[in-house]
Each structure stands twice: as structure tokens, then as C-alpha cells.
Amino acid sequence: MLKGKKFILGVSGGIAAYKTAHLIRLLVKQGAEVQVIMTKLAKEFITPLTLATLSKRPILVDFFNPENGDWNSHVDNGLWADAMIVAPATANTMGKMANGVADNLLITTYLSARCPVFIAPTMDLDMYQHPSTVRNMETLRSYGNYMIEPNSGELASGLVGKGRMAEPEEIVDSLNAYFTANQKSDFEGKSVLVTAGPTHEKIDPVRFIGNYSSGKMGYAIAHEFAQRGAIVTLVSGPTSLSVDHPNINRVNVVSASEMYNACSPVFPNVDVAVMSAAVADYTPVTKAQIKIKRVNKDLNIELESTVDIAKDLGHKKKDNQLVVGFALETNDAVNNAKKKLESKQLDMIVLNTLEDDGAGFNVDTNKISIVDKQNNTKDFALKSKVEVAVDIVNEIQTLLNSK
Ligand code: CTP
């Protein structure tokens, strides 16, 4: 449930700060990204180096980096996150959160965050019961923040009572419960076909014609559809990726013709087909049965065109079906994408150009534009492929609703 989710973890200065090391490990293990923001006092309880190593990101403490003046934007961080967790949340930090005392990065980020906020308080028994703490917690609840109640037990002071921060496992359970309950299910009852990865066109038993596609974009799209309730057939060329979702049925293929044969019987029963595979346009006319030996002259391999799967499905589609294609262009990108949209009779085409840094094959990010049948072009910022998948599926949902 937490795979691909992004968390701001605000750590304030309480002894329970040591537990955040384990919390980060649990979140990262579930495939989440964690950006830690610490208060100055929190650094006395656990070192930034420990948390930076576990979260694989530099820790943020100050409003700016005094070495080079780099601004740590609380607004960007607040918008980036799917949820903010304040753990441990001391009486002091909760008081500032409740009253908008914006004197550190944790609080300014909290005040800028549009995402849900989870607060795991920690403090001594009497502080926890003090009317000011009780009132601040009520105020925070009234803002829509989620309290992860502390446990009872022996406290650092030696007193026994309520005030021990919830265990990292309990915090992760609360996050899972929240995201499960708030999961979008706008594709419930829909069937989707996604192609992904490269194809390998056999030359002889040890060689093939292939391309650099990793399959990451297609897999992220399949996963996003499945998360939102669709039943997905993922027809995948050779990749090193794995899928782990009960709604995804993965069909492994190697060549363009195998991909076509896998897609054809599935297509009539789907609502949406997303053709994100980098399918070879040509395949050797003859596939040698034994290894081709080096000879003292040049070698020519005769190629024939493969079937254009997107075009075939685009021409067969019924009125209630959508076919979405991809275009990877190196020049005159938008015009080339528009031509593909028309000739393949697609409803929408996702364009990425190798001119953009961070877009294309074998990277974790992508920068896309989406062109529709009315020739509208919508440009998106450079994002992780998981986030790009959300944008693409959102656009498909809008198109389906307008049908
Ligand atoms: N595609 C396909 N079957 C093929 C070739 C391409 O389904 N044999 C699909 C891709 O999955 C993608 C779209 O068609 O959704 C565009 O692929 P691309 O290779 O960019 O387009 P081509 O039509 O092959 O044009 P060109 O290579 O000349 O740019």
C-alpha cells in the first residue's frame, strides 16, 4: 500500500527520536520515499547521518544551507509529500503546530503541507495530561490531523503511564489503514491491457535485435491502474522487473509477433489499451537455427516489418474502447506524435522526447506531453515514472468520463 508513496518525516527532540531510524527502514522497505526534517534539538537525540543513510536523502534542519545559501523550500516539500508524519511530536512542537509558531523548518513545512498529517506524540505523563497539551492536541485534531496515540508503560523519566511514542510498526499500520481506506477505486469494474518493455527479435540462437527500454513506465502504469481497481493484463517484453499485485495478470513475451498474439485475444474485452512497449519495427526474415559464424566479408541481415500492434488495435477498437499510444521522438516531436495519433487511430498519445534530460529509456524519471484527438497538447513537469503513471491514468480517466 505504501509503495511509491512519499513521506515527510518531521522529527522533534524527544528520546523516542531513536525509534525513527527503524520507522524509516520500515517505510523504505515498503517502497516509500522518506524526506526527514529535524528540529535542532532532535539532532541531539539521533544523528542526521544515521537518518540520512537510512532514508538515502540529506536531512533538512535549517531554512537554508549556510554553506551555499541553498533554500530548503518548505512549500515544495509540503506539496511533494503524500503524507507528513511528525514522530516523535513533543509538547513543544505540537504547541507550535497548533498555534502557527513558524520558527523552524518542520513547522513551516507543516503549515504548507496540503497532505494528511499524522502526529505521534511523546512526552512524560504529567506533560501529556497538562491542559495545554490536551487543548493543543484537540486543536490539531480539529485541523483534520491524525493522532497516533501514545502507549502506556514505563517512561524515560521512570514514571509509568501514557506518553510512550507508538512503535514504528504501529505508525506504519496507521498509514496503511489510511491509504487503504482512501484508495481511489475509479477503475473498479474496468479491464485494461498494457504493453511494456522492449521486444527481442531473434537473429540466431545467441543474438537478437533489441532496444534500451526497461519497461519501468509500462509497469508503473499497470500498477497504478491495478491500485485503482482495474483488472490489468500486462503483456511484457523481456525485462528484469517484477510485479506484485493481485489485479495484474502478467503475460511474458519475447518478440513483436508474440506480443501481438498475446494482445489480440485480450483486446476485445478491455475498456482501455495502453501501448507503452517499445516494439521492434523490423525483424529478421529468417532466424538462423545455428549460430552465425564470422566470415571474411560483410554480413547483411534482411529485415521485414513487424505488425504495428497499436495501429491494428486502434483500427479495430469499438466506440466504448480507448487506445493510448506512446511516441518517443528525437526531433519535431509534437508534429510526429500528432501524425502517429492519426495514422494509428489512437485516442491519446503520450510523447517523450530524448531532447529532454531525464526522459526516455532506463531512467527513473520521465517528462511527458499528452496530445489528444482535438490536437490539444498538455505538458507535464519532470517527475518520477510512478508519478507520471498517475498523471497518465488521470488523463485516461478524464477521457473515459467524457465518452
Ligand atoms: N507500436 C506497436 N507496434 C509496433 C510499433 C509500435 O504497438 N510494431 C506502438 C508503440 O507501443 C507506441 C506507438 O506504437 O505506443 C509508437 O511507437 P513508435 O515506435 O514511436 O512509432 P512507429 O510507428 O514505429 O514510428 P517510428 O519508429 O517510425 O517513429
Coordinates of C-alpha atoms and ligand atoms in Angstrom, one line a residue:
M1 CA 0.0 0.0 0.0
L2 CA 2.9 2.4 0.7
K3 CA 4.8 1.6 -2.4
G4 CA 5.8 4.8 -4.3
K5 CA 4.3 7.0 -1.5
K6 CA 6.3 10.0 -0.4
F7 CA 6.5 11.0 3.2
I8 CA 7.9 13.9 5.1
L9 CA 9.1 12.7 8.5
G10 CA 9.3 15.5 11.0
V11 CA 11.5 14.5 13.9
S12 CA 11.3 16.7 17.0
G13 CA 13.5 16.5 20.1
G14 CA 12.4 13.7 22.3
I15 CA 14.1 10.5 23.5
A16 CA 11.8 8.5 21.1
A17 CA 13.7 10.1 18.2
Y18 CA 15.9 7.0 18.2
K19 CA 12.8 5.0 17.0
T20 CA 12.6 6.9 13.8
A21 CA 15.6 5.0 12.4
H22 CA 13.5 1.9 12.5
L23 CA 10.5 3.7 11.2
I24 CA 12.4 4.9 8.1
R25 CA 13.7 1.4 7.5
L26 CA 10.1 0.0 7.6
L27 CA 8.8 2.7 5.2
V28 CA 11.7 2.3 2.7
K29 CA 11.3 -1.5 2.8
Q30 CA 7.7 -1.0 1.7
G31 CA 8.9 1.1 -1.3
A32 CA 8.1 4.5 0.1
E33 CA 10.4 7.6 -0.2
V34 CA 11.1 9.5 3.1
Q35 CA 12.4 13.1 3.4
V36 CA 13.4 13.7 7.0
I37 CA 13.1 17.2 8.6
M38 CA 14.6 17.5 12.1
T39 CA 14.4 20.2 14.7
K40 CA 17.8 21.4 16.1
L41 CA 17.1 19.5 19.4
A42 CA 16.2 16.3 17.6
K43 CA 19.8 16.2 16.4
E44 CA 20.9 15.7 20.0
F45 CA 18.9 12.5 20.3
I46 CA 19.8 10.8 16.9
T47 CA 22.4 11.8 14.4
P48 CA 21.4 13.2 11.0
L49 CA 24.0 10.9 9.5
T50 CA 22.0 7.8 10.7
L51 CA 18.7 9.1 9.3
A52 CA 20.3 10.4 6.0
T53 CA 21.9 7.0 5.5
L54 CA 18.6 5.1 6.1
S55 CA 16.4 7.5 4.1
K56 CA 19.1 7.9 1.3
R57 CA 18.4 11.7 1.3
P58 CA 20.1 14.6 3.0
I59 CA 18.4 15.7 6.2
L60 CA 16.8 19.1 6.3
V61 CA 17.1 21.2 9.5
D62 CA 17.6 24.9 8.6
F63 CA 15.6 27.2 6.3
F64 CA 18.7 27.3 4.1
N65 CA 22.1 25.8 3.7
P66 CA 24.5 28.2 5.3
E67 CA 27.4 26.9 3.2
N68 CA 25.9 27.9 -0.2
G69 CA 22.7 29.7 0.6
D70 CA 20.5 26.9 -1.0
W71 CA 16.9 27.5 0.1
N72 CA 15.2 24.4 1.7
S73 CA 11.7 25.2 0.3
H74 CA 9.0 24.2 2.9
V75 CA 6.4 24.9 0.2
D76 CA 8.0 22.4 -2.3
N77 CA 8.4 19.8 0.4
G78 CA 4.8 20.2 1.6
L79 CA 3.5 19.8 -1.9
W80 CA 5.8 16.8 -2.7
A81 CA 4.6 14.6 0.1
D82 CA 1.6 12.2 0.1
A83 CA 1.6 12.5 3.9
M84 CA 3.6 14.1 6.7
I85 CA 4.4 12.2 9.8
V86 CA 5.5 14.1 12.9
A87 CA 7.2 11.5 15.1
P88 CA 8.1 12.0 17.8
A89 CA 5.9 15.0 18.3
T90 CA 6.9 16.8 21.6
A91 CA 4.7 19.0 23.6
N92 CA 6.7 22.0 22.3
T93 CA 6.3 21.0 18.6
M94 CA 2.6 20.3 19.0
G95 CA 2.1 23.6 20.7
K96 CA 3.8 25.4 17.8
M97 CA 1.9 23.4 15.2
A98 CA -1.4 24.2 16.9
N99 CA -0.6 27.9 17.1
G100 CA 1.3 28.5 13.9
V101 CA 4.6 29.4 15.6
A102 CA 6.7 29.1 12.5
D103 CA 10.2 29.3 13.9
N104 CA 11.7 26.1 12.3
L105 CA 11.6 24.2 9.0
L106 CA 9.4 21.4 10.5
I107 CA 6.7 23.9 11.4
T108 CA 6.8 25.9 8.2
T109 CA 6.6 22.7 6.2
Y110 CA 3.6 21.5 8.4
L111 CA 1.9 24.9 7.7
S112 CA 2.5 24.5 4.0
A113 CA 1.5 20.8 3.7
R114 CA -1.7 20.0 1.8
C115 CA -1.4 16.3 2.5
P116 CA -2.7 14.4 5.6
V117 CA -0.6 14.8 8.7
F118 CA 0.0 12.1 11.2
I119 CA 1.2 13.0 14.7
A120 CA 2.8 10.5 17.1
P121 CA 3.1 12.4 20.5
T122 CA 5.8 11.5 23.0
M123 CA 6.2 13.1 26.5
D124 CA 6.1 12.5 30.2
L125 CA 3.0 11.5 32.0
D126 CA 2.2 14.9 33.5
M127 CA 3.1 16.9 30.4
Y128 CA 0.8 14.7 28.4
Q129 CA -2.1 15.3 30.8
H130 CA -1.5 19.0 31.2
P131 CA -4.5 21.1 29.9
S132 CA -2.3 23.0 27.4
T133 CA -1.2 19.7 25.8
V134 CA -4.7 18.3 25.8
R135 CA -6.0 21.6 24.3
N136 CA -3.2 21.6 21.6
M137 CA -4.0 18.0 20.6
E138 CA -7.7 18.8 20.4
T139 CA -6.8 21.8 18.2
L140 CA -4.6 19.6 15.9
R141 CA -7.4 17.1 15.6
S142 CA -9.8 19.9 14.7
Y143 CA -7.5 20.8 11.8
G144 CA -8.0 17.3 10.5
N145 CA -4.7 15.9 11.6
Y146 CA -4.5 12.3 12.7
M147 CA -3.2 11.5 16.2
I148 CA -1.4 8.2 16.6
E149 CA -2.0 7.7 20.3
P150 CA 1.0 7.1 22.6
N151 CA 1.2 3.8 24.5
S152 CA 1.2 3.4 28.3
G153 CA 4.2 2.0 30.0
E154 CA 7.5 2.9 31.7
L155 CA 8.6 6.4 30.5
A156 CA 12.2 7.7 30.2
S157 CA 11.7 9.6 33.5
G158 CA 10.9 6.4 35.3
L159 CA 7.2 7.3 35.7
V160 CA 4.7 4.8 34.5
G161 CA 1.7 6.0 32.4
K162 CA 0.6 7.2 28.9
G163 CA 3.2 9.1 26.9
R164 CA 5.4 6.5 25.2
M165 CA 5.5 7.1 21.4
A166 CA 3.7 4.5 19.3
E167 CA 6.0 1.8 18.0
P168 CA 7.2 2.3 14.4
E169 CA 5.1 -0.8 13.3
E170 CA 2.0 0.8 14.8
I171 CA 2.8 4.1 12.9
V172 CA 3.2 2.1 9.6
D173 CA -0.1 0.3 10.4
S174 CA -1.9 3.6 10.8
L175 CA -0.5 4.8 7.4
N176 CA -1.5 1.6 5.7
A177 CA -5.0 1.8 7.1
Y178 CA -5.4 5.4 6.0
F179 CA -4.2 4.7 2.4
T180 CA -6.3 1.6 2.1
A181 CA -9.4 3.4 3.3
N182 CA -8.7 6.4 0.9
Q183 CA -7.6 4.3 -2.1
K184 CA -9.1 5.7 -5.3
S185 CA -11.2 3.0 -6.9
D186 CA -12.2 4.9 -10.1
F187 CA -11.3 1.9 -12.3
E188 CA -13.3 -0.7 -10.4
G189 CA -15.0 -2.9 -12.9
K190 CA -12.8 -1.9 -15.8
S191 CA -10.3 -4.0 -17.7
V192 CA -7.1 -2.7 -19.1
L193 CA -4.4 -4.0 -21.4
V194 CA -0.9 -2.6 -21.0
T195 CA 2.1 -3.5 -23.1
A196 CA 5.6 -2.8 -21.7
G197 CA 9.3 -3.3 -22.2
P198 CA 11.3 -4.0 -25.3
T199 CA 10.9 -6.8 -27.8
H200 CA 13.8 -9.0 -28.9
E201 CA 13.8 -10.1 -32.5
K202 CA 15.9 -13.2 -32.9
I203 CA 18.8 -13.3 -35.4
D204 CA 20.2 -16.6 -34.3
P205 CA 20.3 -18.7 -31.1
V206 CA 22.6 -16.2 -29.3
R207 CA 21.8 -12.8 -30.9
F208 CA 18.8 -10.5 -31.2
I209 CA 17.7 -7.0 -32.3
G210 CA 16.5 -5.1 -29.2
N211 CA 16.3 -1.7 -27.7
Y212 CA 17.1 0.1 -24.4
S213 CA 13.5 0.0 -23.0
S214 CA 13.5 -1.0 -19.3
G215 CA 9.7 -1.4 -19.0
K216 CA 9.5 0.8 -16.0
M217 CA 7.0 3.2 -17.4
G218 CA 4.6 0.5 -18.5
Y219 CA 4.9 -1.4 -15.2
A220 CA 4.2 1.8 -13.3
I221 CA 1.1 2.4 -15.4
A222 CA -0.1 -1.2 -14.9
H223 CA 0.4 -0.8 -11.2
E224 CA -1.5 2.5 -11.0
F225 CA -4.5 1.0 -12.9
A226 CA -4.5 -2.0 -10.6
Q227 CA -4.3 0.2 -7.4
R228 CA -7.3 2.0 -8.7
G229 CA -9.3 -1.2 -9.1
A230 CA -8.8 -2.2 -12.7
I231 CA -8.1 -5.8 -13.8
V232 CA -4.9 -5.5 -15.8
T233 CA -3.3 -7.7 -18.4
L234 CA 0.3 -6.7 -18.6
V235 CA 1.9 -8.0 -21.8
S236 CA 5.6 -7.6 -21.1
G237 CA 8.7 -8.0 -23.3
P238 CA 11.9 -9.2 -21.6
T239 CA 12.6 -7.0 -18.5
S240 CA 14.2 -7.5 -15.1
L241 CA 11.2 -6.1 -13.3
S242 CA 8.7 -7.9 -11.1
V243 CA 5.0 -7.3 -10.5
D244 CA 3.3 -7.9 -7.2
H245 CA -0.4 -7.0 -7.4
P246 CA -3.4 -9.4 -7.3
N247 CA -5.1 -7.4 -10.1
I248 CA -2.2 -7.8 -12.5
N249 CA -2.0 -10.8 -14.8
R250 CA 1.4 -10.6 -16.5
V251 CA 2.0 -12.4 -19.8
N252 CA 5.6 -12.7 -20.8
V253 CA 6.6 -12.5 -24.5
V254 CA 9.8 -12.0 -26.3
S255 CA 9.2 -10.9 -29.9
A256 CA 6.8 -8.4 -31.6
S257 CA 4.8 -11.2 -33.1
E258 CA 4.4 -12.9 -29.7
M259 CA 3.3 -9.6 -28.2
Y260 CA 0.7 -9.2 -30.9
N261 CA -0.6 -12.8 -30.4
A262 CA -0.9 -12.1 -26.7
C263 CA -2.7 -8.8 -27.1
S264 CA -5.2 -9.8 -29.8
P265 CA -7.4 -12.2 -27.8
V266 CA -7.4 -9.9 -24.8
F267 CA -8.2 -6.6 -26.6
P268 CA -11.9 -7.2 -27.4
N269 CA -12.8 -7.4 -23.7
V270 CA -10.9 -4.4 -22.4
D271 CA -12.0 -0.8 -21.8
V272 CA -8.6 0.7 -22.3
A273 CA -5.4 -0.4 -24.0
V274 CA -2.1 1.4 -23.3
M275 CA 0.7 0.6 -25.7
S276 CA 3.8 1.6 -23.8
A277 CA 6.1 -1.2 -25.2
A278 CA 9.0 -0.3 -27.4
V279 CA 8.1 -2.8 -30.1
A280 CA 10.7 -3.5 -32.8
D281 CA 9.5 -2.2 -36.2
Y282 CA 11.6 -4.8 -38.0
T283 CA 12.5 -8.5 -37.5
P284 CA 15.0 -10.7 -39.4
V285 CA 13.2 -12.5 -42.3
T286 CA 15.0 -15.7 -41.3
K287 CA 16.0 -16.7 -37.8
A288 CA 19.2 -18.8 -38.1
Q289 CA 18.8 -22.1 -36.2
I290 CA 22.5 -22.3 -35.5
K291 CA 24.9 -19.6 -34.6
I292 CA 26.0 -17.4 -37.5
K293 CA 29.8 -17.7 -37.9
R294 CA 32.1 -14.8 -38.7
V295 CA 33.2 -14.8 -42.3
N296 CA 35.7 -12.7 -44.2
K297 CA 33.1 -10.4 -45.7
D298 CA 30.3 -8.1 -44.6
L299 CA 27.0 -9.6 -43.4
N300 CA 23.6 -8.4 -44.5
I301 CA 20.6 -9.3 -42.5
E302 CA 17.3 -8.9 -44.3
L303 CA 14.6 -7.4 -42.2
E304 CA 10.8 -7.4 -42.7
S305 CA 8.4 -5.2 -40.8
T306 CA 6.6 -6.4 -37.8
V307 CA 2.9 -5.9 -37.2
D308 CA 2.1 -2.5 -35.7
I309 CA 0.1 -3.6 -32.7
A310 CA -1.1 -0.1 -31.7
K311 CA -2.3 0.6 -35.2
D312 CA -4.0 -2.8 -35.5
L313 CA -5.9 -2.3 -32.2
G314 CA -6.6 1.3 -33.0
H315 CA -8.4 0.4 -36.2
K316 CA -10.3 -2.5 -34.5
K317 CA -11.5 -0.6 -31.5
K318 CA -15.2 -0.1 -30.7
D319 CA -16.7 3.2 -29.7
N320 CA -16.6 2.3 -26.0
Q321 CA -12.8 1.5 -26.1
L322 CA -9.8 3.7 -25.8
V323 CA -6.4 3.0 -27.3
V324 CA -3.5 5.1 -25.9
G325 CA -0.1 5.1 -27.6
F326 CA 3.4 6.3 -26.8
A327 CA 5.7 8.2 -29.1
L328 CA 9.4 8.6 -28.4
E329 CA 10.8 11.2 -30.7
T330 CA 14.2 12.9 -31.3
N331 CA 13.0 15.8 -33.5
D332 CA 9.8 17.7 -34.4
A333 CA 8.3 15.8 -31.5
V334 CA 4.7 17.2 -31.3
N335 CA 4.1 17.0 -35.1
N336 CA 5.4 13.4 -35.3
A337 CA 3.2 12.5 -32.3
K338 CA 0.2 14.0 -34.0
K339 CA 0.8 12.0 -37.1
K340 CA 1.1 8.8 -35.1
L341 CA -2.1 9.6 -33.3
E342 CA -4.0 9.9 -36.6
S343 CA -2.4 7.1 -38.5
K344 CA -2.9 4.6 -35.7
Q345 CA -6.4 5.9 -34.8
L346 CA -5.4 6.5 -31.2
D347 CA -7.4 8.4 -28.6
M348 CA -4.4 9.9 -26.9
I349 CA -0.7 9.8 -27.3
V350 CA 2.0 10.2 -24.6
L351 CA 5.0 11.9 -26.0
N352 CA 8.5 11.8 -24.6
T353 CA 11.5 13.2 -26.4
L354 CA 15.1 12.3 -26.0
E355 CA 15.8 16.0 -26.1
D356 CA 14.6 16.3 -22.5
D357 CA 17.2 15.4 -19.8
G358 CA 15.8 12.7 -17.5
A359 CA 13.2 11.4 -20.1
G360 CA 13.2 8.2 -22.0
F361 CA 14.9 4.8 -21.6
N362 CA 16.4 3.3 -18.5
V363 CA 15.9 6.2 -16.2
D364 CA 13.5 6.5 -13.2
T365 CA 12.1 9.8 -14.3
N366 CA 10.2 11.0 -17.3
K367 CA 8.9 14.2 -18.9
I368 CA 5.9 13.8 -21.0
S369 CA 3.4 15.8 -23.1
I370 CA 0.0 14.3 -23.8
V371 CA -1.6 15.0 -27.2
D372 CA -5.3 14.3 -27.7
K373 CA -7.5 13.8 -30.8
Q374 CA -8.5 17.5 -30.8
N375 CA -4.8 18.3 -31.1
N376 CA -4.6 19.8 -27.5
T377 CA -1.1 19.4 -26.1
K378 CA -0.6 19.2 -22.3
D379 CA 2.9 19.5 -20.9
F380 CA 3.9 17.9 -17.6
A381 CA 7.0 18.6 -15.4
L382 CA 9.9 16.1 -15.0
K383 CA 8.7 13.5 -12.4
S384 CA 9.3 10.0 -11.3
K385 CA 7.8 7.3 -13.5
V386 CA 5.4 6.4 -10.7
E387 CA 4.1 10.0 -10.6
V388 CA 4.0 10.2 -14.4
A389 CA 1.9 7.0 -14.3
V390 CA -0.6 8.7 -12.0
D391 CA -0.9 11.7 -14.5
I392 CA -1.4 9.4 -17.5
V393 CA -4.1 7.3 -15.7
N394 CA -5.8 10.5 -14.5
E395 CA -5.9 11.8 -18.1
I396 CA -7.3 8.4 -19.3
Q397 CA -10.0 8.6 -16.6
T398 CA -11.0 12.1 -17.8
L399 CA -11.2 10.9 -21.4
L400 CA -13.3 7.9 -20.4
N401 CA -15.7 10.1 -18.4
S402 CA -16.1 12.4 -21.4
K403 CA -17.2 9.5 -23.7
Ligands
CTP1 N1 3.9 0.2 -31.6 C1 3.3 -1.0 -31.6 N2 3.7 -2.0 -32.5 C2 4.8 -1.7 -33.3 C3 5.5 -0.5 -33.2 C4 5.0 0.5 -32.3 O1 2.3 -1.3 -30.9 N3 5.2 -2.7 -34.1 C5 3.4 1.2 -30.7 C6 4.2 1.6 -29.5 O2 4.0 0.8 -28.4 C7 3.8 3.0 -29.3 C8 3.5 3.5 -30.6 O3 3.2 2.4 -31.4 O4 2.7 3.1 -28.5 C9 4.6 4.4 -31.3 O5 5.7 3.7 -31.5 P1 7.0 4.3 -32.3 O6 8.0 3.2 -32.4 O7 7.3 5.6 -31.7 O8 6.3 4.5 -33.7 P2 6.4 3.9 -35.1 O9 5.0 3.9 -35.6 O10 7.1 2.7 -35.0 O11 7.2 5.1 -35.8 P3 8.8 5.4 -35.9 O12 9.5 4.3 -35.2 O13 9.0 5.5 -37.3 O14 8.9 6.7 -35.2

